[in-house]
C-alpha atoms as an extended CHARMM CRD file, in Angstrom:
* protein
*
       210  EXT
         1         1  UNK       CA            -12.3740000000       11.5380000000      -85.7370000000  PROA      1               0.0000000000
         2         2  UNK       CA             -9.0460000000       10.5520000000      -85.4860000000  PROA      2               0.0000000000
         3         3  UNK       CA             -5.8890000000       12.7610000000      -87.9920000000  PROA      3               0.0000000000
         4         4  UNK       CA             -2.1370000000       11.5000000000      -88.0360000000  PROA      4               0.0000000000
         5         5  UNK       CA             -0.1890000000       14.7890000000      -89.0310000000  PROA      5               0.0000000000
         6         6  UNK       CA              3.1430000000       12.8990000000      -90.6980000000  PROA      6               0.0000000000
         7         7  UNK       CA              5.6620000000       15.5830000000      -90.3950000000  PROA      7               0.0000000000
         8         8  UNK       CA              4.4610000000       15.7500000000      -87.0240000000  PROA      8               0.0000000000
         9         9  UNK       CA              4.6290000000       12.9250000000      -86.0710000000  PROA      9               0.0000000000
        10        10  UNK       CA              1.7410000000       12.8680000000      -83.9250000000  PROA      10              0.0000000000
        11        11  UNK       CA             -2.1050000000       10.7640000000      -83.9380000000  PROA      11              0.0000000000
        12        12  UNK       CA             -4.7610000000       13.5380000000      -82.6170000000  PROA      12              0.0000000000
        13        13  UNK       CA             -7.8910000000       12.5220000000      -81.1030000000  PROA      13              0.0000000000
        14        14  UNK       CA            -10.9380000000       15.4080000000      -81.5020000000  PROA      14              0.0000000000
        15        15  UNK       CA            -14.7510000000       15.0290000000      -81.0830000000  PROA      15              0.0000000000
        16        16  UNK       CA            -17.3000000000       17.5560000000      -82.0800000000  PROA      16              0.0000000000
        17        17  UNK       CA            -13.6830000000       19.6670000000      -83.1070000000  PROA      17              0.0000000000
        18        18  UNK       CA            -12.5600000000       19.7060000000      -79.6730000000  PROA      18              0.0000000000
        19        19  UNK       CA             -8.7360000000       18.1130000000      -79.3580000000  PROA      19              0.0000000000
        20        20  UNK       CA             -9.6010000000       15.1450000000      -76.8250000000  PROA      20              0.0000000000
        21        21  UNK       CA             -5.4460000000       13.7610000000      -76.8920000000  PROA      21              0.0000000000
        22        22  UNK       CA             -2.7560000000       13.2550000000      -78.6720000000  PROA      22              0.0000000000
        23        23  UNK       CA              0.2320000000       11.4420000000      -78.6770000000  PROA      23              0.0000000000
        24        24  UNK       CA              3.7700000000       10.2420000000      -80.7110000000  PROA      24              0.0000000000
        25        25  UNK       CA              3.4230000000        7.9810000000      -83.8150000000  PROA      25              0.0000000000
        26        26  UNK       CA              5.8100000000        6.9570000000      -85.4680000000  PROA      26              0.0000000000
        27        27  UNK       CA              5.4930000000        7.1140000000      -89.4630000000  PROA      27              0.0000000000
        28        28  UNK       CA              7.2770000000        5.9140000000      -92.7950000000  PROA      28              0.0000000000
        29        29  UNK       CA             10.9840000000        6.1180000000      -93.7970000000  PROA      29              0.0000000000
        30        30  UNK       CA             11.6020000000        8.1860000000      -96.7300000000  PROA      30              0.0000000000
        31        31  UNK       CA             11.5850000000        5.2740000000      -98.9230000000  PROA      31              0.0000000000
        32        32  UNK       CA              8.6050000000        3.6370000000      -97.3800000000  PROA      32              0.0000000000
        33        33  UNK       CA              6.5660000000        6.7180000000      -97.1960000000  PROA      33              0.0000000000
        34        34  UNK       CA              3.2220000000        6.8040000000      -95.2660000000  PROA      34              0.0000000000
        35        35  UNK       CA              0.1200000000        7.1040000000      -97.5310000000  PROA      35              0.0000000000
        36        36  UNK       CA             -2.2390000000       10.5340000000      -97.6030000000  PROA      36              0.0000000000
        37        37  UNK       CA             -5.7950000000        9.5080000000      -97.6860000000  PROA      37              0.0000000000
        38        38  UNK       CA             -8.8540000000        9.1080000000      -95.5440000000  PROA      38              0.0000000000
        39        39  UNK       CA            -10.7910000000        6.3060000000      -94.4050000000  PROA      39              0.0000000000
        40        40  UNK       CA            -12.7640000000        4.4870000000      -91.2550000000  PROA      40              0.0000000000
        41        41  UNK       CA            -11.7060000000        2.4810000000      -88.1640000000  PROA      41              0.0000000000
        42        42  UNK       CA            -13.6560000000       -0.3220000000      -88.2580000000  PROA      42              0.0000000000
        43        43  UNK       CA            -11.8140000000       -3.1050000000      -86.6330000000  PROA      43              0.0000000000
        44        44  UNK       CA             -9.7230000000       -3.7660000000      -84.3690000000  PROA      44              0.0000000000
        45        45  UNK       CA             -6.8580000000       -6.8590000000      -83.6030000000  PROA      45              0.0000000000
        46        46  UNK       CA             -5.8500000000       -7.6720000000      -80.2850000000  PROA      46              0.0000000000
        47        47  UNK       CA             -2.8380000000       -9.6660000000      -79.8260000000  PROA      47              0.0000000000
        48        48  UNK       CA             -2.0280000000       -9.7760000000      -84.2370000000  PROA      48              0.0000000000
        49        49  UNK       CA             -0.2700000000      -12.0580000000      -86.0690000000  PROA      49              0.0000000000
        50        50  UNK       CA              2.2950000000       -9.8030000000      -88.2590000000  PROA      50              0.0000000000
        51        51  UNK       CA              1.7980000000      -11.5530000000      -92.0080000000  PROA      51              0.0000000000
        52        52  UNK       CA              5.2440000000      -10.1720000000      -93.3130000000  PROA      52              0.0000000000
        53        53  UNK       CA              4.5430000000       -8.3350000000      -96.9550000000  PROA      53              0.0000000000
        54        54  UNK       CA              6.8510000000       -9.8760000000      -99.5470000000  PROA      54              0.0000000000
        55        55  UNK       CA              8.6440000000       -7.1680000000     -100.1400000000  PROA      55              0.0000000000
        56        56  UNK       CA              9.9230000000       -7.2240000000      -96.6620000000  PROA      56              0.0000000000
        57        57  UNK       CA             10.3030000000      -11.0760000000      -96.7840000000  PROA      57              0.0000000000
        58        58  UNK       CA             12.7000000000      -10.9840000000     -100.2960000000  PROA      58              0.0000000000
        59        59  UNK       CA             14.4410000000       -8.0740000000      -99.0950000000  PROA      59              0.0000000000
        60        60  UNK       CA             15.2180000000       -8.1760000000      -95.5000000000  PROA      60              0.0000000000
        61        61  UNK       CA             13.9190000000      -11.8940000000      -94.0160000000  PROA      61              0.0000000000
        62        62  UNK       CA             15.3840000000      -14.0040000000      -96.5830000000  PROA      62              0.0000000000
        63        63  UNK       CA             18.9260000000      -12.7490000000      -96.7200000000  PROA      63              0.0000000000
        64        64  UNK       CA             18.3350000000      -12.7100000000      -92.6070000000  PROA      64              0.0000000000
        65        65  UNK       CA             17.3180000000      -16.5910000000      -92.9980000000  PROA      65              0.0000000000
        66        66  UNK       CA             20.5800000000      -17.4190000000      -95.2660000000  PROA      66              0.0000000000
        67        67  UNK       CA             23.1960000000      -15.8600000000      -92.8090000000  PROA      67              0.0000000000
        68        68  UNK       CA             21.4150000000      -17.5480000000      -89.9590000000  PROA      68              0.0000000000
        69        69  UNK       CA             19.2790000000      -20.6190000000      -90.4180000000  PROA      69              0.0000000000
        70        70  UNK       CA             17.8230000000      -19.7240000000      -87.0110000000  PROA      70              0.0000000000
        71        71  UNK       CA             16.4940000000      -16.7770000000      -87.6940000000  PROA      71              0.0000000000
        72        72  UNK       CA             12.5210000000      -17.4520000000      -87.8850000000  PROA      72              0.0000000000
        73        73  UNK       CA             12.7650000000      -19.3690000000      -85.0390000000  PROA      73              0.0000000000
        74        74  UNK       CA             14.3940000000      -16.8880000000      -82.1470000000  PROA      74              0.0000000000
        75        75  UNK       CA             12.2860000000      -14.3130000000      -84.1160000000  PROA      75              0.0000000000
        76        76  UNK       CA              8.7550000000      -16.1720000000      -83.3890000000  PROA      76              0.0000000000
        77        77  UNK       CA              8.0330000000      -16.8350000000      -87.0630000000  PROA      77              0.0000000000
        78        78  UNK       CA              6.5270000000      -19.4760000000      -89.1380000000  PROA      78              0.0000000000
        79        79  UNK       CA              5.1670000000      -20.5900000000      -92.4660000000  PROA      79              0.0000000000
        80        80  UNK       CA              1.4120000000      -20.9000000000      -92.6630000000  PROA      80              0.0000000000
        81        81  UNK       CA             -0.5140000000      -21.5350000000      -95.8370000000  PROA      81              0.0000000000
        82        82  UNK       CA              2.4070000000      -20.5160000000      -98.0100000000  PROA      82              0.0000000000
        83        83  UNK       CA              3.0000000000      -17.3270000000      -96.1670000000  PROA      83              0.0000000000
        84        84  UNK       CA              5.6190000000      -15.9760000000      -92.9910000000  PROA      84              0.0000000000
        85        85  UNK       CA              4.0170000000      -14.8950000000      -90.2310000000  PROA      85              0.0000000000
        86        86  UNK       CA              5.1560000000      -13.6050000000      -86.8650000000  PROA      86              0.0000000000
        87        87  UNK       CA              3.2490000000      -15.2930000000      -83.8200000000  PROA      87              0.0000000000
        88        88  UNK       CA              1.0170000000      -13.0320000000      -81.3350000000  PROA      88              0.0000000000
        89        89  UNK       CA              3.6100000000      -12.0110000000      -78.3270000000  PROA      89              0.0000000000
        90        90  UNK       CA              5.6140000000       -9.5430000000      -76.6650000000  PROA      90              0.0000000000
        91        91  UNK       CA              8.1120000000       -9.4030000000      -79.8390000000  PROA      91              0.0000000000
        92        92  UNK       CA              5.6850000000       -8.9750000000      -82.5940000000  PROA      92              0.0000000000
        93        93  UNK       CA              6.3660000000       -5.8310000000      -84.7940000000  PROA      93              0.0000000000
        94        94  UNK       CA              2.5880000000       -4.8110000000      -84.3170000000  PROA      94              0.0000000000
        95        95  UNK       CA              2.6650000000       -4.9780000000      -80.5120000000  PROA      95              0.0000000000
        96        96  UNK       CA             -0.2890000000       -6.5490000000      -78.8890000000  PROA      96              0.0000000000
        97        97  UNK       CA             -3.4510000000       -4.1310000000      -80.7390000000  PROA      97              0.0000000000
        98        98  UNK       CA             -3.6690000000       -3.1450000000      -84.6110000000  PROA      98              0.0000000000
        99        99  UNK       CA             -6.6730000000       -0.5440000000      -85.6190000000  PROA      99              0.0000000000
       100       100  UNK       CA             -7.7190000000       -1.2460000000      -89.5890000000  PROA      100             0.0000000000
       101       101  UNK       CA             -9.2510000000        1.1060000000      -91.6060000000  PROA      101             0.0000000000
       102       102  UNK       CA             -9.4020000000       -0.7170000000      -95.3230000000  PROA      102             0.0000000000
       103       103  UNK       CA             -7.6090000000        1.2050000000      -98.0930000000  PROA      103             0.0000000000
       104       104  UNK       CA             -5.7570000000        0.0190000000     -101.2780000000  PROA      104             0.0000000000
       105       105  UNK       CA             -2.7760000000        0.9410000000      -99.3080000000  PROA      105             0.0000000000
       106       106  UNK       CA             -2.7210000000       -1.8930000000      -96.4170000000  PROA      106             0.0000000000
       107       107  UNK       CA             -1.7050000000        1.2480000000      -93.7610000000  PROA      107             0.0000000000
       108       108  UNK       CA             -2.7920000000        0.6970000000      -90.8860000000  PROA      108             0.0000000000
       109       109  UNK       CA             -1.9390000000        1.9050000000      -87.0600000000  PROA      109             0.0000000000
       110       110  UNK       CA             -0.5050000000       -0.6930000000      -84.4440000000  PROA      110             0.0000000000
       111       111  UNK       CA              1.3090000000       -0.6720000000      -81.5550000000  PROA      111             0.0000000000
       112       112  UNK       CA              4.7770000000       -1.0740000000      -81.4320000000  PROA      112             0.0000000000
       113       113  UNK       CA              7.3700000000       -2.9070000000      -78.8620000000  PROA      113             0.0000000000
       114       114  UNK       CA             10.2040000000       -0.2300000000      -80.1190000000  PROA      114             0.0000000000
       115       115  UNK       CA              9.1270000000        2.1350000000      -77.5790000000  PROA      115             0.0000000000
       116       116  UNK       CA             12.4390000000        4.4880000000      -77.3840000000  PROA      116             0.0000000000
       117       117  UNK       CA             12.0770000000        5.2350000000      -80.7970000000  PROA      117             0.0000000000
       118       118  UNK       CA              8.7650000000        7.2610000000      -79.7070000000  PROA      118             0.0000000000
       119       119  UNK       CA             11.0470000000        9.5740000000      -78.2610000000  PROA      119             0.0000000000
       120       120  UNK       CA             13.0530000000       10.0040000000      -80.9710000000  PROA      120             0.0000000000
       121       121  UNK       CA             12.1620000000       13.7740000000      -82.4070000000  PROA      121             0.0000000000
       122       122  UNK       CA             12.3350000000       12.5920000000      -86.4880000000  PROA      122             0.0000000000
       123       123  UNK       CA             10.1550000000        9.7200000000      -86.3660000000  PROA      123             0.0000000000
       124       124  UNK       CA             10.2990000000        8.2260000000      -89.7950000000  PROA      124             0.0000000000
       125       125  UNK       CA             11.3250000000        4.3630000000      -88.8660000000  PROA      125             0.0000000000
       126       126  UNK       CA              8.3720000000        2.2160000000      -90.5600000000  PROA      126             0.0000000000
       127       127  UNK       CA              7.6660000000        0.7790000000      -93.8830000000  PROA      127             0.0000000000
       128       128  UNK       CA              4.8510000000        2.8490000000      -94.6120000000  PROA      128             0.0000000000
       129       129  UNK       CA              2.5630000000        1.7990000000      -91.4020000000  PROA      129             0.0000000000
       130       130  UNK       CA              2.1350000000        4.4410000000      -88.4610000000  PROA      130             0.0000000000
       131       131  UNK       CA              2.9880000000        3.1990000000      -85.1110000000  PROA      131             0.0000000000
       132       132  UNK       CA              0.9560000000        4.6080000000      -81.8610000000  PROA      132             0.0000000000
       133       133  UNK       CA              2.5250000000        5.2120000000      -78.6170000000  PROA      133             0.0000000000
       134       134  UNK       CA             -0.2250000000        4.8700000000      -76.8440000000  PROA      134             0.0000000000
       135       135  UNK       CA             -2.0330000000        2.2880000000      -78.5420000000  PROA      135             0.0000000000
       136       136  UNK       CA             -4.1400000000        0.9520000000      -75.1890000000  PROA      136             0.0000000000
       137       137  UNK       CA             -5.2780000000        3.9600000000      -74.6180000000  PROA      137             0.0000000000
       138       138  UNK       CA             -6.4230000000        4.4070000000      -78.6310000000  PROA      138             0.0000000000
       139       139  UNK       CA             -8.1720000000        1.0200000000      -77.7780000000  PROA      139             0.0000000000
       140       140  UNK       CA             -9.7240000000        2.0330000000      -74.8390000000  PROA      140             0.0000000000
       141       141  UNK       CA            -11.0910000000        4.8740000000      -76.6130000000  PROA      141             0.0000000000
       142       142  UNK       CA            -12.4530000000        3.6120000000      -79.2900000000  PROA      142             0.0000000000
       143       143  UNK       CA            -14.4060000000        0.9130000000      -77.2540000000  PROA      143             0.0000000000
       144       144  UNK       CA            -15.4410000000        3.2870000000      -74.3200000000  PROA      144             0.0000000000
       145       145  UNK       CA            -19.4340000000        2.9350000000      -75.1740000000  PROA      145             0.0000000000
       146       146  UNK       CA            -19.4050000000       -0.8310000000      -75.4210000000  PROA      146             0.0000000000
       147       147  UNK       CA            -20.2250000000       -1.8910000000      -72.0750000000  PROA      147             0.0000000000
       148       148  UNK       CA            -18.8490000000       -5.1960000000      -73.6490000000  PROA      148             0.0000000000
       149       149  UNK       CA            -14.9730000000       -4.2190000000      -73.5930000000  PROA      149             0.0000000000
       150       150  UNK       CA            -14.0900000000       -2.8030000000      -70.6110000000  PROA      150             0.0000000000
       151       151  UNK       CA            -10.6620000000       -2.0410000000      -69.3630000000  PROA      151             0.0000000000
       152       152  UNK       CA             -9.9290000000       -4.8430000000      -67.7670000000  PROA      152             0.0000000000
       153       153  UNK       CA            -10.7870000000       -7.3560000000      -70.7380000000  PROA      153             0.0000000000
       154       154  UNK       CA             -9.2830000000       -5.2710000000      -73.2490000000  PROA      154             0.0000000000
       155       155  UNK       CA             -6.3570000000       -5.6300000000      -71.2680000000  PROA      155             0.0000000000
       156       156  UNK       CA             -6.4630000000       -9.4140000000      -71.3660000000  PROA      156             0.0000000000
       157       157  UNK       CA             -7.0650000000       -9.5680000000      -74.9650000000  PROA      157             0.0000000000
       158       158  UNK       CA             -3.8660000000       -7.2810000000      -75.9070000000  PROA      158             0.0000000000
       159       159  UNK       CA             -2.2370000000       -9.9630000000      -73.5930000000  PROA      159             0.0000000000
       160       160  UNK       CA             -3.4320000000      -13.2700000000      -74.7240000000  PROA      160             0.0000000000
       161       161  UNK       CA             -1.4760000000      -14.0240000000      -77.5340000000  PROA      161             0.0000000000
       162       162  UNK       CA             -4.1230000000      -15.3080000000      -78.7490000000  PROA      162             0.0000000000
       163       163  UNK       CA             -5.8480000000      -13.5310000000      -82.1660000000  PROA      163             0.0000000000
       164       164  UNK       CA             -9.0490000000      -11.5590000000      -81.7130000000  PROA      164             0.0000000000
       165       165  UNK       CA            -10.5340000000       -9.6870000000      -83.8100000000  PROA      165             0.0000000000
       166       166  UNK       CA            -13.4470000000       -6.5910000000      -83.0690000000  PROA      166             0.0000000000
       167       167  UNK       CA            -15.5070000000       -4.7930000000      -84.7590000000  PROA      167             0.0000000000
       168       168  UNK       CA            -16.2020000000       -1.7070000000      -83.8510000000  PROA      168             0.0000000000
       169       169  UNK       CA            -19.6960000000       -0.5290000000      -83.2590000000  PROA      169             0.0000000000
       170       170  UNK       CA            -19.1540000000        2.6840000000      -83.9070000000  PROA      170             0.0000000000
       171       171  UNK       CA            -16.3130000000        3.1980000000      -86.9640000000  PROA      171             0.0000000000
       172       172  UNK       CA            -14.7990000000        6.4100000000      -86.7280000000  PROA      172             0.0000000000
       173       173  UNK       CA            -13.2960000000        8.3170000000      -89.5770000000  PROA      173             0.0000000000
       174       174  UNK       CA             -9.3280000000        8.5860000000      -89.5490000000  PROA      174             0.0000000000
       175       175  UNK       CA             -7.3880000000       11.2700000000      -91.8070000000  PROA      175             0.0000000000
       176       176  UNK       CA             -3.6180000000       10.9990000000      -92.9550000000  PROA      176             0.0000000000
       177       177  UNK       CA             -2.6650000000       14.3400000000      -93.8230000000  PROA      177             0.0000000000
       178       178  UNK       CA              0.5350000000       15.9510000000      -94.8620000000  PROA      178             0.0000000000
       179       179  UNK       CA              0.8570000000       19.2940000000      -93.1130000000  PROA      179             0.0000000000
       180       180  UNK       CA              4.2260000000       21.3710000000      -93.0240000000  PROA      180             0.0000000000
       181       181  UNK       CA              2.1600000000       25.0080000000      -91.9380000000  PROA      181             0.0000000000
       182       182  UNK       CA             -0.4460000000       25.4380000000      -89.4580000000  PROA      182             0.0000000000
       183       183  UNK       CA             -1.7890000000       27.5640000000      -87.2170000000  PROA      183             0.0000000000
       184       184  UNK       CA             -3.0150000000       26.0590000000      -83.9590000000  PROA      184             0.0000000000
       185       185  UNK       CA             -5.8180000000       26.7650000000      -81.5650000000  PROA      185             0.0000000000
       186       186  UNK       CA             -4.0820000000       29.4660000000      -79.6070000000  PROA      186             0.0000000000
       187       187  UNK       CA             -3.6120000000       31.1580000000      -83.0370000000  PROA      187             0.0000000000
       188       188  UNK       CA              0.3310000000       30.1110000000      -83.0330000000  PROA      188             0.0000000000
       189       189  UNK       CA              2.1090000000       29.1980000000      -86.7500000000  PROA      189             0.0000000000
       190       190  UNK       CA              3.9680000000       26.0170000000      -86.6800000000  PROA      190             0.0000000000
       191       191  UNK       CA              5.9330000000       24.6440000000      -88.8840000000  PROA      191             0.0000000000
       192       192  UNK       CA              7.3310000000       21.2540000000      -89.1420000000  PROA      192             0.0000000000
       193       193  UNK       CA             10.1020000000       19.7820000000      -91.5380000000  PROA      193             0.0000000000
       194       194  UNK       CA              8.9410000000       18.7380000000      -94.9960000000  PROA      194             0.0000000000
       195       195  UNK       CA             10.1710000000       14.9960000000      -94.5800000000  PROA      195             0.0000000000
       196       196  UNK       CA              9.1140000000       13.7050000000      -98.0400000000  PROA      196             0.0000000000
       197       197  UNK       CA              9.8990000000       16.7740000000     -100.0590000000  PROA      197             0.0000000000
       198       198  UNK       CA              6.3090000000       17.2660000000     -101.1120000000  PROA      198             0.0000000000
       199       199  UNK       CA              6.4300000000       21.2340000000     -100.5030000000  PROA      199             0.0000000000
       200       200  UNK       CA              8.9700000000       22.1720000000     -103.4040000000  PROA      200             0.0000000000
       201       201  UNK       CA              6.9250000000       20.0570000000     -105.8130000000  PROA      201             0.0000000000
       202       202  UNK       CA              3.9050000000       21.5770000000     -105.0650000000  PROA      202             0.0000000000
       203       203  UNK       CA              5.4920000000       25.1250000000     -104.9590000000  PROA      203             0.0000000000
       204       204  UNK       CA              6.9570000000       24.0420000000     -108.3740000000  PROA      204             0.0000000000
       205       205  UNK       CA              3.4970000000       23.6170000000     -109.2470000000  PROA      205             0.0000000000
       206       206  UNK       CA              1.4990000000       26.8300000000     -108.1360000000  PROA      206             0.0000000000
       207       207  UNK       CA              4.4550000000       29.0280000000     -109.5960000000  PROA      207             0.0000000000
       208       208  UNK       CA              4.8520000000       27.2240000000     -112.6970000000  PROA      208             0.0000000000
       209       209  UNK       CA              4.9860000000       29.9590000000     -115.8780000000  PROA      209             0.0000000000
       210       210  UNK       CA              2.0010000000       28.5740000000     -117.9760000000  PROA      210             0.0000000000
């Protein structure tokens, strides 16, 4: 299964409870915070189209588009069925892979071409999605025992610029969690800063005088 700790900013690969890897993610901005909840992998998108949410069109693209009429063009973007839409490429704010997992939230993980911001050590710089540092190696992964996708054509496909969507013949379950406290495998307490102030509300809440 796959866990994304969010105030540690970090995706964690384990099978049969054994830590495989991990690596950075990236997660959302304190007004754009990241979802807790569990679902599947069951898909994933090589070289993605990035179908801009309308929140982020009102707020951000279209008072872009009015200072500069050029703006959708130098930014690879275009109008298609009634919707924006950022074209497959180097530039695209998912990268060249995106892993889906269907939930009521539209979270998903992708890859990212803001790679310094990886190495940032408070990693809250997305709009709610979580962004993988090493997202090849997540895709590599999770096709490893389908003799149909190996290295070398995944590579292609996160290349192509061309849309491509797989499913997954073996889904694997994916938790978001919210831990600020843990002790780790070498019996050491760690403790990570509550980003979206969700520890004084809860301590609010267990010492509450009924």
């Amino acid at each position: 299964y796959l866990m994304v700790n969010i105030p540690q900013f970090q995706l964690l690969v384990y099978e049969h409870d054994s830590l495989m890897w991990k690596c950075n993610v990236v997660v959302g901005k304190e007004i754009h915070k990241t979802a807790i909840f569990q679902g599947t992998v069951r898909y994933i998108v090589f070289s993605p189209y990035w179908n801009v949410p309308s929140s982020i069109l009102n707020k951000e693209i279209m008072p872009a588009l009015r200072r500069n009429p050029n703006y959708l063009e130098s930014h690879d973007m275009e109008w298609y069925d009634g919707r924006l839409r950022q074209k497959p490429g180097p530039e695209n704010a998912l990268g060249k892979v995106k892993f889906l997992f269907p939930n009521n939230f539209k979270m998903y993980l992708h890859d990212s071409p803001s790679k310094s911001l990886f190495e940032q050590e408070k990693r809250t710089f997305s709009h709610g999605c979580i962004r993988v540092q090493e997202a090849r190696k997540l895709a590599v992964y999770l096709l490893r025992n389908d003799k149909n996708w190996p290295e070398s054509k995944i590579d292609d496909a996160m290349n192509s610029q061309k849309e491509q969507t797989v499913t997954l013949k073996e889904p694997l379950p994916v938790s978001i969690v919210y831990f600020t406290a843990w002790v780790d495998r070498e019996g050491r307490i760690n403790f990570r800063d509550d980003i979206y102030q969700r520890d004084s509300r809860l301590m609010e809440a267990l010492f509450a005088k009924k």
